Amino acid sequence: MPQMRAFIEANEDWLAVFQLPSYAPDLNPQEGIRSPVKPTIGNLAAANLDQLARAVK
């Protein structure tokens, strides 16, 4: 963890880190969309951003 802390501190000008509780589904917006999305694009390994955009559309 010290390496992660050092990375965060070295990049504070562009990196924002929010510490969330270890289990808080009401605070995690992705929980509500994961199950309907997973069968289609949830495990997609897109080669580039265009491929990802096409899959999402």
PDB file of N, CA and C in Angstrom:
ATOM      1  N   MET A   1       0.803  -1.197   0.000  1.00  0.00           N
ATOM      2  CA  MET A   1       0.000   0.000   0.000  1.00  0.00           C
ATOM      3  C   MET A   1       0.852   1.271   0.000  1.00  0.00           C
ATOM      4  N   PRO A   2       2.048   1.238   0.538  1.00  0.00           N
ATOM      5  CA  PRO A   2       2.863   2.461   0.505  1.00  0.00           C
ATOM      6  C   PRO A   2       3.149   2.936  -0.924  1.00  0.00           C
ATOM      7  N   GLN A   3       3.290   2.007  -1.872  1.00  0.00           N
ATOM      8  CA  GLN A   3       3.529   2.402  -3.262  1.00  0.00           C
ATOM      9  C   GLN A   3       2.312   3.113  -3.835  1.00  0.00           C
ATOM     10  N   MET A   4       1.120   2.633  -3.500  1.00  0.00           N
ATOM     11  CA  MET A   4      -0.103   3.269  -3.984  1.00  0.00           C
ATOM     12  C   MET A   4      -0.232   4.669  -3.396  1.00  0.00           C
ATOM     13  N   ARG A   5       0.027   4.797  -2.102  1.00  0.00           N
ATOM     14  CA  ARG A   5      -0.051   6.105  -1.442  1.00  0.00           C
ATOM     15  C   ARG A   5       0.940   7.067  -2.092  1.00  0.00           C
ATOM     16  N   ALA A   6       2.147   6.607  -2.393  1.00  0.00           N
ATOM     17  CA  ALA A   6       3.158   7.450  -3.035  1.00  0.00           C
ATOM     18  C   ALA A   6       2.697   7.879  -4.424  1.00  0.00           C
ATOM     19  N   PHE A   7       2.087   6.954  -5.166  1.00  0.00           N
ATOM     20  CA  PHE A   7       1.584   7.284  -6.498  1.00  0.00           C
ATOM     21  C   PHE A   7       0.491   8.342  -6.420  1.00  0.00           C
ATOM     22  N   ILE A   8      -0.424   8.163  -5.473  1.00  0.00           N
ATOM     23  CA  ILE A   8      -1.518   9.124  -5.307  1.00  0.00           C
ATOM     24  C   ILE A   8      -0.971  10.499  -4.970  1.00  0.00           C
ATOM     25  N   GLU A   9      -0.050  10.556  -4.030  1.00  0.00           N
ATOM     26  CA  GLU A   9       0.518  11.841  -3.623  1.00  0.00           C
ATOM     27  C   GLU A   9       1.311  12.500  -4.747  1.00  0.00           C
ATOM     28  N   ALA A  10       1.974  11.696  -5.577  1.00  0.00           N
ATOM     29  CA  ALA A  10       2.763  12.244  -6.683  1.00  0.00           C
ATOM     30  C   ALA A  10       1.881  12.769  -7.823  1.00  0.00           C
ATOM     31  N   ASN A  11       0.617  12.355  -7.861  1.00  0.00           N
ATOM     32  CA  ASN A  11      -0.274  12.732  -8.956  1.00  0.00           C
ATOM     33  C   ASN A  11      -1.515  13.478  -8.488  1.00  0.00           C
ATOM     34  N   GLU A  12      -1.418  14.155  -7.362  1.00  0.00           N
ATOM     35  CA  GLU A  12      -2.565  14.854  -6.798  1.00  0.00           C
ATOM     36  C   GLU A  12      -3.109  15.951  -7.704  1.00  0.00           C
ATOM     37  N   ASP A  13      -2.301  16.454  -8.621  1.00  0.00           N
ATOM     38  CA  ASP A  13      -2.771  17.535  -9.492  1.00  0.00           C
ATOM     39  C   ASP A  13      -3.861  17.073 -10.461  1.00  0.00           C
ATOM     40  N   TRP A  14      -3.916  15.790 -10.814  1.00  0.00           N
ATOM     41  CA  TRP A  14      -4.941  15.315 -11.744  1.00  0.00           C
ATOM     42  C   TRP A  14      -5.732  14.120 -11.212  1.00  0.00           C
ATOM     43  N   LEU A  15      -5.293  13.534 -10.114  1.00  0.00           N
ATOM     44  CA  LEU A  15      -5.913  12.314  -9.611  1.00  0.00           C
ATOM     45  C   LEU A  15      -6.710  12.601  -8.344  1.00  0.00           C
ATOM     46  N   ALA A  16      -7.971  12.219  -8.350  1.00  0.00           N
ATOM     47  CA  ALA A  16      -8.804  12.344  -7.156  1.00  0.00           C
ATOM     48  C   ALA A  16      -9.156  10.944  -6.678  1.00  0.00           C
ATOM     49  N   VAL A  17      -8.937  10.674  -5.414  1.00  0.00           N
ATOM     50  CA  VAL A  17      -9.209   9.358  -4.843  1.00  0.00           C
ATOM     51  C   VAL A  17     -10.271   9.521  -3.765  1.00  0.00           C
ATOM     52  N   PHE A  18     -11.320   8.722  -3.860  1.00  0.00           N
ATOM     53  CA  PHE A  18     -12.400   8.743  -2.881  1.00  0.00           C
ATOM     54  C   PHE A  18     -12.423   7.407  -2.168  1.00  0.00           C
ATOM     55  N   GLN A  19     -12.253   7.414  -0.879  1.00  0.00           N
ATOM     56  CA  GLN A  19     -12.271   6.187  -0.085  1.00  0.00           C
ATOM     57  C   GLN A  19     -13.719   5.838   0.230  1.00  0.00           C
ATOM     58  N   LEU A  20     -14.191   4.708  -0.260  1.00  0.00           N
ATOM     59  CA  LEU A  20     -15.552   4.249  -0.005  1.00  0.00           C
ATOM     60  C   LEU A  20     -15.523   3.142   1.043  1.00  0.00           C
ATOM     61  N   PRO A  21     -16.610   2.955   1.745  1.00  0.00           N
ATOM     62  CA  PRO A  21     -16.677   1.827   2.686  1.00  0.00           C
ATOM     63  C   PRO A  21     -16.516   0.507   1.936  1.00  0.00           C
ATOM     64  N   SER A  22     -16.052  -0.515   2.631  1.00  0.00           N
ATOM     65  CA  SER A  22     -15.799  -1.794   1.965  1.00  0.00           C
ATOM     66  C   SER A  22     -17.076  -2.416   1.405  1.00  0.00           C
ATOM     67  N   TYR A  23     -18.234  -2.164   2.018  1.00  0.00           N
ATOM     68  CA  TYR A  23     -19.484  -2.682   1.485  1.00  0.00           C
ATOM     69  C   TYR A  23     -20.553  -1.605   1.655  1.00  0.00           C
ATOM     70  N   ALA A  24     -20.970  -1.016   0.557  1.00  0.00           N
ATOM     71  CA  ALA A  24     -22.005   0.009   0.611  1.00  0.00           C
ATOM     72  C   ALA A  24     -22.710   0.078  -0.742  1.00  0.00           C
ATOM     73  N   PRO A  25     -23.607  -0.869  -1.044  1.00  0.00           N
ATOM     74  CA  PRO A  25     -24.242  -0.879  -2.365  1.00  0.00           C
ATOM     75  C   PRO A  25     -25.038   0.380  -2.678  1.00  0.00           C
ATOM     76  N   ASP A  26     -25.571   1.074  -1.634  1.00  0.00           N
ATOM     77  CA  ASP A  26     -26.320   2.289  -1.942  1.00  0.00           C
ATOM     78  C   ASP A  26     -25.404   3.417  -2.406  1.00  0.00           C
ATOM     79  N   LEU A  27     -24.112   3.334  -2.098  1.00  0.00           N
ATOM     80  CA  LEU A  27     -23.188   4.376  -2.504  1.00  0.00           C
ATOM     81  C   LEU A  27     -22.478   4.035  -3.812  1.00  0.00           C
ATOM     82  N   ASN A  28     -22.713   2.845  -4.345  1.00  0.00           N
ATOM     83  CA  ASN A  28     -22.011   2.399  -5.534  1.00  0.00           C
ATOM     84  C   ASN A  28     -22.981   2.365  -6.719  1.00  0.00           C
ATOM     85  N   PRO A  29     -23.001   3.399  -7.567  1.00  0.00           N
ATOM     86  CA  PRO A  29     -23.988   3.471  -8.647  1.00  0.00           C
ATOM     87  C   PRO A  29     -23.888   2.351  -9.673  1.00  0.00           C
ATOM     88  N   GLN A  30     -22.739   1.731  -9.838  1.00  0.00           N
ATOM     89  CA  GLN A  30     -22.620   0.677 -10.840  1.00  0.00           C
ATOM     90  C   GLN A  30     -23.367  -0.590 -10.449  1.00  0.00           C
ATOM     91  N   GLU A  31     -23.677  -0.759  -9.166  1.00  0.00           N
ATOM     92  CA  GLU A  31     -24.377  -1.965  -8.735  1.00  0.00           C
ATOM     93  C   GLU A  31     -25.738  -2.123  -9.428  1.00  0.00           C
ATOM     94  N   GLY A  32     -26.447  -1.009  -9.641  1.00  0.00           N
ATOM     95  CA  GLY A  32     -27.773  -1.083 -10.233  1.00  0.00           C
ATOM     96  C   GLY A  32     -27.781  -1.412 -11.711  1.00  0.00           C
ATOM     97  N   ILE A  33     -26.666  -1.227 -12.404  1.00  0.00           N
ATOM     98  CA  ILE A  33     -26.641  -1.492 -13.839  1.00  0.00           C
ATOM     99  C   ILE A  33     -25.806  -2.710 -14.218  1.00  0.00           C
ATOM    100  N   ARG A  34     -25.070  -3.265 -13.282  1.00  0.00           N
ATOM    101  CA  ARG A  34     -24.174  -4.368 -13.624  1.00  0.00           C
ATOM    102  C   ARG A  34     -24.923  -5.601 -14.136  1.00  0.00           C
ATOM    103  N   SER A  35     -25.978  -6.014 -13.463  1.00  0.00           N
ATOM    104  CA  SER A  35     -26.638  -7.259 -13.874  1.00  0.00           C
ATOM    105  C   SER A  35     -27.277  -7.179 -15.259  1.00  0.00           C
ATOM    106  N   PRO A  36     -27.951  -6.074 -15.653  1.00  0.00           N
ATOM    107  CA  PRO A  36     -28.489  -6.053 -17.014  1.00  0.00           C
ATOM    108  C   PRO A  36     -27.414  -5.880 -18.092  1.00  0.00           C
ATOM    109  N   VAL A  37     -26.283  -5.299 -17.734  1.00  0.00           N
ATOM    110  CA  VAL A  37     -25.238  -5.031 -18.716  1.00  0.00           C
ATOM    111  C   VAL A  37     -24.290  -6.217 -18.882  1.00  0.00           C
ATOM    112  N   LYS A  38     -24.079  -6.963 -17.827  1.00  0.00           N
ATOM    113  CA  LYS A  38     -23.081  -8.041 -17.848  1.00  0.00           C
ATOM    114  C   LYS A  38     -23.277  -9.049 -18.989  1.00  0.00           C
ATOM    115  N   PRO A  39     -24.498  -9.503 -19.280  1.00  0.00           N
ATOM    116  CA  PRO A  39     -24.638 -10.490 -20.359  1.00  0.00           C
ATOM    117  C   PRO A  39     -24.244  -9.955 -21.739  1.00  0.00           C
ATOM    118  N   THR A  40     -24.319  -8.652 -21.940  1.00  0.00           N
ATOM    119  CA  THR A  40     -24.024  -8.107 -23.266  1.00  0.00           C
ATOM    120  C   THR A  40     -22.612  -7.539 -23.365  1.00  0.00           C
ATOM    121  N   ILE A  41     -22.313  -6.528 -22.578  1.00  0.00           N
ATOM    122  CA  ILE A  41     -20.984  -5.902 -22.695  1.00  0.00           C
ATOM    123  C   ILE A  41     -20.191  -5.919 -21.396  1.00  0.00           C
ATOM    124  N   GLY A  42     -20.716  -6.546 -20.364  1.00  0.00           N
ATOM    125  CA  GLY A  42     -20.045  -6.552 -19.069  1.00  0.00           C
ATOM    126  C   GLY A  42     -18.657  -7.150 -19.086  1.00  0.00           C
ATOM    127  N   ASN A  43     -18.427  -8.128 -19.936  1.00  0.00           N
ATOM    128  CA  ASN A  43     -17.122  -8.783 -20.002  1.00  0.00           C
ATOM    129  C   ASN A  43     -16.427  -8.542 -21.345  1.00  0.00           C
ATOM    130  N   LEU A  44     -16.841  -7.506 -22.035  1.00  0.00           N
ATOM    131  CA  LEU A  44     -16.254  -7.196 -23.336  1.00  0.00           C
ATOM    132  C   LEU A  44     -14.820  -6.709 -23.170  1.00  0.00           C
ATOM    133  N   ALA A  45     -13.927  -7.239 -23.945  1.00  0.00           N
ATOM    134  CA  ALA A  45     -12.544  -6.765 -23.974  1.00  0.00           C
ATOM    135  C   ALA A  45     -12.372  -5.994 -25.280  1.00  0.00           C
ATOM    136  N   ALA A  46     -12.767  -4.739 -25.261  1.00  0.00           N
ATOM    137  CA  ALA A  46     -12.718  -3.921 -26.470  1.00  0.00           C
ATOM    138  C   ALA A  46     -11.276  -3.633 -26.865  1.00  0.00           C
ATOM    139  N   ALA A  47     -11.017  -3.688 -28.153  1.00  0.00           N
ATOM    140  CA  ALA A  47      -9.668  -3.417 -28.663  1.00  0.00           C
ATOM    141  C   ALA A  47      -9.369  -1.921 -28.674  1.00  0.00           C
ATOM    142  N   ASN A  48     -10.432  -1.117 -28.802  1.00  0.00           N
ATOM    143  CA  ASN A  48     -10.235   0.334 -28.820  1.00  0.00           C
ATOM    144  C   ASN A  48     -11.531   1.023 -28.409  1.00  0.00           C
ATOM    145  N   LEU A  49     -11.484   2.328 -28.290  1.00  0.00           N
ATOM    146  CA  LEU A  49     -12.639   3.090 -27.830  1.00  0.00           C
ATOM    147  C   LEU A  49     -13.797   3.029 -28.824  1.00  0.00           C
ATOM    148  N   ASP A  50     -13.521   2.991 -30.114  1.00  0.00           N
ATOM    149  CA  ASP A  50     -14.585   2.904 -31.116  1.00  0.00           C
ATOM    150  C   ASP A  50     -15.376   1.598 -30.976  1.00  0.00           C
ATOM    151  N   GLN A  51     -14.680   0.502 -30.757  1.00  0.00           N
ATOM    152  CA  GLN A  51     -15.353  -0.781 -30.587  1.00  0.00           C
ATOM    153  C   GLN A  51     -16.230  -0.758 -29.345  1.00  0.00           C
ATOM    154  N   LEU A  52     -15.745  -0.161 -28.274  1.00  0.00           N
ATOM    155  CA  LEU A  52     -16.534  -0.047 -27.049  1.00  0.00           C
ATOM    156  C   LEU A  52     -17.771   0.815 -27.274  1.00  0.00           C
ATOM    157  N   ALA A  53     -17.616   1.925 -27.956  1.00  0.00           N
ATOM    158  CA  ALA A  53     -18.755   2.819 -28.229  1.00  0.00           C
ATOM    159  C   ALA A  53     -19.809   2.107 -29.063  1.00  0.00           C
ATOM    160  N   ARG A  54     -19.393   1.318 -30.070  1.00  0.00           N
ATOM    161  CA  ARG A  54     -20.341   0.570 -30.893  1.00  0.00           C
ATOM    162  C   ARG A  54     -21.100  -0.449 -30.052  1.00  0.00           C
ATOM    163  N   ALA A  55     -20.412  -1.127 -29.151  1.00  0.00           N
ATOM    164  CA  ALA A  55     -21.050  -2.132 -28.318  1.00  0.00           C
ATOM    165  C   ALA A  55     -22.049  -1.494 -27.351  1.00  0.00           C
ATOM    166  N   VAL A  56     -21.719  -0.347 -26.818  1.00  0.00           N
ATOM    167  CA  VAL A  56     -22.612   0.326 -25.882  1.00  0.00           C
ATOM    168  C   VAL A  56     -23.862   0.826 -26.589  1.00  0.00           C
ATOM    169  N   LYS A  57     -23.689   1.371 -27.790  1.00  0.00           N
ATOM    170  CA  LYS A  57     -24.844   1.881 -28.552  1.00  0.00           C
ATOM    171  C   LYS A  57     -25.746   0.732 -28.923  1.00  0.00           C
TER     172      LYS A  57
END
